[in-house]
Amino acid sequence: MKKPASKPASRPAGVRNVTRKPTLKTISELSGLAVATVSRALNDAPDIGADTKKLVRRIAADIGYVPNRAGVRLRTGRTNVITLVLSTEPDTMDHTARLIASIAEELRDTRFHLTITPFFPDQDPMQPVRYVVETGSADAVILNQTQPDDPRVRYLAERGFPFATHGRTDMGLEHNWFDFDNTAYGRIAVETLARRGARNIVMIAPPLAQTYAHHMIDAA
């Protein structure tokens, strides 16, 4: 005599078994919020409250929701990507590692993702910048190792493409930048050495092609 087949154990009340790829609609059903509200919460919209954003992000993390980047780009024309254009020169790696870590920390818990676009010492530095703009592979660019008259900055500004630089230019063009005060650094270094009795001070200057070297030398 055959034994009756056992029934599968039922899931505890309130627990959802999400077997299909999670979508905005999945989060909407679990949270009781409208799909539009869920979308705006995930995009950190200013009109959505902090508690709502926290709830939506928690549910998204719990069910493994990952936005479809192709779909986002199709709907909005945006990639939600910021790319950092970096030289591959070995001597700069320690500095660039800290730069990457700092930018990534600032973008954490935002809708933006950081990518790295490398350029090589034997490569035209304009090539990776043109690639990003022409392919639309990022919403904004971050540059470093700026030059006094930087063709990359001029190119991006002329095309109205969002960008910021780590370092300044001296080309009379307003743009977003972040920089260490190399002028103050050079002045303080010389004054400190002079107070200690130094009379013949020699500066080992950074690469003269970069703007910060001129700021440091001018101050000294």
Short mmCIF file of C-alpha atoms in Angstrom, two decimals:
data_model
loop_
_atom_site.label_atom_id
_atom_site.label_comp_id
_atom_site.label_asym_id
_atom_site.label_seq_id
_atom_site.Cartn_x
_atom_site.Cartn_y
_atom_site.Cartn_z
CA MET A 1 0.00 0.00 0.00
CA LYS A 2 1.42 3.34 -1.06
CA LYS A 3 1.83 6.06 1.51
CA PRO A 4 0.12 9.33 0.66
CA ALA A 5 2.51 11.93 -0.70
CA SER A 6 3.53 14.40 1.93
CA LYS A 7 2.55 18.02 1.40
CA PRO A 8 5.36 20.56 1.05
CA ALA A 9 5.96 22.59 4.15
CA SER A 10 4.27 25.95 3.95
CA ARG A 11 6.32 29.13 4.30
CA PRO A 12 5.90 31.16 7.45
CA ALA A 13 3.42 33.99 7.15
CA GLY A 14 4.87 37.22 5.84
CA VAL A 15 7.82 35.59 4.02
CA ARG A 16 7.95 35.89 0.25
CA ASN A 17 9.85 33.44 -1.92
CA VAL A 18 11.12 35.52 -4.81
CA THR A 19 12.12 33.09 -7.56
CA ARG A 20 12.04 35.41 -10.56
CA LYS A 21 14.46 38.26 -11.10
CA PRO A 22 13.38 41.04 -8.72
CA THR A 23 12.00 44.20 -10.31
CA LEU A 24 10.71 47.56 -9.14
CA LYS A 25 7.26 45.98 -9.10
CA THR A 26 8.53 43.30 -6.69
CA ILE A 27 9.76 45.96 -4.27
CA SER A 28 6.48 47.83 -4.73
CA GLU A 29 4.46 44.77 -3.74
CA LEU A 30 6.63 44.03 -0.71
CA SER A 31 6.70 47.61 0.53
CA GLY A 32 3.17 48.68 -0.32
CA LEU A 33 4.56 51.70 -2.18
CA ALA A 34 3.86 52.78 -5.73
CA VAL A 35 6.37 51.71 -8.37
CA ALA A 36 7.14 55.37 -9.10
CA THR A 37 7.87 55.99 -5.40
CA VAL A 38 10.17 52.96 -5.28
CA SER A 39 12.03 54.19 -8.34
CA ARG A 40 12.47 57.68 -6.92
CA ALA A 41 13.60 56.31 -3.57
CA LEU A 42 16.28 54.19 -5.23
CA ASN A 43 17.39 57.25 -7.21
CA ASP A 44 17.69 59.29 -3.99
CA ALA A 45 15.07 61.82 -5.07
CA PRO A 46 14.93 64.79 -2.66
CA ASP A 47 11.15 64.63 -2.30
CA ILE A 48 11.25 61.10 -0.85
CA GLY A 49 11.66 60.81 2.91
CA ALA A 50 14.70 59.21 4.53
CA ASP A 51 12.63 56.44 6.16
CA THR A 52 11.05 55.52 2.84
CA LYS A 53 14.45 55.40 1.14
CA LYS A 54 15.80 53.21 3.92
CA LEU A 55 12.85 50.81 3.64
CA VAL A 56 13.10 50.53 -0.13
CA ARG A 57 16.87 50.00 -0.08
CA ARG A 58 16.58 47.36 2.63
CA ILE A 59 14.01 45.41 0.65
CA ALA A 60 16.07 45.79 -2.52
CA ALA A 61 19.13 44.40 -0.73
CA ASP A 62 17.15 41.56 0.87
CA ILE A 63 15.76 40.30 -2.44
CA GLY A 64 18.91 40.98 -4.47
CA TYR A 65 17.43 43.66 -6.70
CA VAL A 66 19.88 45.06 -9.24
CA PRO A 67 18.70 47.77 -11.65
CA ASN A 68 18.84 46.97 -15.34
CA ARG A 69 21.37 49.52 -16.55
CA ALA A 70 20.32 49.12 -20.16
CA GLY A 71 16.72 49.79 -19.19
CA VAL A 72 17.67 52.83 -17.12
CA ARG A 73 19.63 54.27 -20.03
CA LEU A 74 16.79 53.57 -22.45
CA ARG A 75 14.25 55.32 -20.23
CA THR A 76 16.33 58.25 -19.01
CA GLY A 77 19.27 58.62 -21.39
CA ARG A 78 21.58 58.37 -18.38
CA THR A 79 24.07 55.68 -17.40
CA ASN A 80 24.40 56.51 -13.68
CA VAL A 81 28.14 56.05 -14.21
CA ILE A 82 30.97 58.45 -13.40
CA THR A 83 34.30 57.52 -14.91
CA LEU A 84 37.73 58.43 -13.60
CA VAL A 85 40.31 58.78 -16.38
CA LEU A 86 43.65 57.61 -14.99
CA SER A 87 47.18 57.17 -16.21
CA THR A 88 48.65 53.69 -15.89
CA GLU A 89 52.11 55.00 -14.99
CA PRO A 90 53.43 52.81 -12.13
CA ASP A 91 54.83 55.80 -10.21
CA THR A 92 51.32 57.20 -9.72
CA MET A 93 49.62 54.04 -8.47
CA ASP A 94 49.84 54.78 -4.73
CA HIS A 95 48.25 58.18 -5.24
CA THR A 96 45.59 56.93 -7.65
CA ALA A 97 44.60 54.13 -5.28
CA ARG A 98 43.78 56.71 -2.60
CA LEU A 99 41.96 58.84 -5.16
CA ILE A 100 39.81 55.90 -6.26
CA ALA A 101 39.00 54.97 -2.67
CA SER A 102 37.95 58.54 -1.80
CA ILE A 103 35.69 58.96 -4.82
CA ALA A 104 34.13 55.54 -4.32
CA GLU A 105 33.36 56.39 -0.69
CA GLU A 106 31.59 59.60 -1.75
CA LEU A 107 29.51 57.72 -4.33
CA ARG A 108 28.59 54.99 -1.87
CA ASP A 109 24.82 54.69 -1.32
CA THR A 110 24.10 56.92 -4.32
CA ARG A 111 22.73 55.80 -7.67
CA PHE A 112 26.09 56.42 -9.32
CA HIS A 113 28.77 53.82 -9.99
CA LEU A 114 32.46 54.54 -10.47
CA THR A 115 34.37 53.13 -13.43
CA ILE A 116 38.01 53.56 -14.39
CA THR A 117 39.01 54.56 -17.91
CA PRO A 118 42.77 54.00 -18.28
CA PHE A 119 45.17 55.71 -20.63
CA PHE A 120 48.71 54.59 -21.30
CA PRO A 121 51.93 56.64 -21.39
CA ASP A 122 52.30 56.07 -25.16
CA GLN A 123 48.67 56.96 -25.85
CA ASP A 124 47.12 60.29 -26.79
CA PRO A 125 45.48 61.43 -23.51
CA MET A 126 42.56 62.80 -25.54
CA GLN A 127 41.64 59.35 -26.83
CA PRO A 128 39.94 57.96 -23.68
CA VAL A 129 38.12 61.24 -23.10
CA ARG A 130 36.77 61.29 -26.65
CA TYR A 131 35.72 57.66 -26.27
CA VAL A 132 33.62 58.40 -23.18
CA VAL A 133 31.92 61.39 -24.78
CA GLU A 134 31.29 59.82 -28.18
CA THR A 135 29.96 56.53 -26.79
CA GLY A 136 28.02 58.10 -23.92
CA SER A 137 29.47 55.45 -21.62
CA ALA A 138 29.34 57.74 -18.57
CA ASP A 139 27.36 60.72 -17.32
CA ALA A 140 30.44 62.60 -16.12
CA VAL A 141 34.24 62.46 -16.19
CA ILE A 142 36.85 63.08 -13.50
CA LEU A 143 40.35 64.02 -14.68
CA ASN A 144 43.65 64.37 -12.86
CA GLN A 145 47.20 65.38 -13.82
CA THR A 146 45.84 68.62 -15.24
CA GLN A 147 47.96 70.87 -17.43
CA PRO A 148 47.96 74.69 -17.50
CA ASP A 149 46.31 74.63 -20.95
CA ASP A 150 44.61 71.24 -20.87
CA PRO A 151 43.04 70.10 -24.18
CA ARG A 152 40.88 67.56 -22.34
CA VAL A 153 39.28 70.31 -20.26
CA ARG A 154 38.69 72.48 -23.33
CA TYR A 155 37.17 69.56 -25.24
CA LEU A 156 34.73 68.67 -22.45
CA ALA A 157 33.78 72.29 -21.80
CA GLU A 158 33.09 72.99 -25.48
CA ARG A 159 30.77 70.00 -25.64
CA GLY A 160 28.98 70.77 -22.39
CA PHE A 161 29.91 67.36 -20.99
CA PRO A 162 29.90 67.28 -17.15
CA PHE A 163 33.37 66.93 -15.64
CA ALA A 164 35.55 67.84 -12.69
CA THR A 165 39.31 67.87 -12.28
CA HIS A 166 41.68 66.93 -9.51
CA GLY A 167 43.98 69.87 -10.05
CA ARG A 168 43.54 73.24 -11.71
CA THR A 169 44.21 74.78 -15.10
CA ASP A 170 45.45 78.25 -16.03
CA MET A 171 43.47 78.66 -19.23
CA GLY A 172 40.90 81.22 -18.07
CA LEU A 173 38.11 78.66 -18.26
CA GLU A 174 35.76 78.17 -15.31
CA HIS A 175 35.24 74.53 -14.36
CA ASN A 176 34.77 72.38 -11.28
CA TRP A 177 38.01 71.37 -9.60
CA PHE A 178 39.47 70.10 -6.35
CA ASP A 179 43.09 70.75 -5.50
CA PHE A 180 45.72 70.79 -2.81
CA ASP A 181 47.05 74.31 -2.10
CA ASN A 182 50.45 73.84 -3.70
CA THR A 183 51.13 77.57 -3.53
CA ALA A 184 50.87 77.52 0.25
CA TYR A 185 52.85 74.28 0.37
CA GLY A 186 55.78 75.80 -1.54
CA ARG A 187 55.75 78.99 0.52
CA ILE A 188 55.56 77.21 3.88
CA ALA A 189 58.32 74.79 2.89
CA VAL A 190 60.72 77.61 1.98
CA GLU A 191 59.85 79.69 5.05
CA THR A 192 60.35 76.70 7.35
CA LEU A 193 63.75 75.85 5.88
CA ALA A 194 64.83 79.51 6.00
CA ARG A 195 63.92 79.76 9.69
CA ARG A 196 66.11 76.75 10.32
CA GLY A 197 69.08 78.48 8.72
CA ALA A 198 68.97 77.14 5.16
CA ARG A 199 70.36 79.60 2.62
CA ASN A 200 70.81 77.57 -0.56
CA ILE A 201 67.46 75.85 -1.07
CA VAL A 202 66.97 73.56 -4.06
CA MET A 203 63.53 72.35 -5.16
CA ILE A 204 63.06 69.03 -6.90
CA ALA A 205 60.03 70.06 -8.92
CA PRO A 206 57.16 67.83 -10.02
CA PRO A 207 56.63 67.28 -13.78
CA LEU A 208 56.49 70.76 -15.33
CA ALA A 209 53.72 69.73 -17.72
CA GLN A 210 51.30 69.69 -14.78
CA THR A 211 49.73 72.83 -13.32
CA TYR A 212 50.50 72.13 -9.68
CA ALA A 213 54.24 72.21 -10.38
CA HIS A 214 53.99 75.82 -11.55
CA HIS A 215 51.94 76.81 -8.50
CA MET A 216 54.56 75.28 -6.23
CA ILE A 217 57.49 76.89 -8.04
CA ASP A 218 55.85 80.33 -8.18
CA ALA A 219 55.30 80.26 -4.42
CA ALA A 220 58.86 79.21 -3.66
#
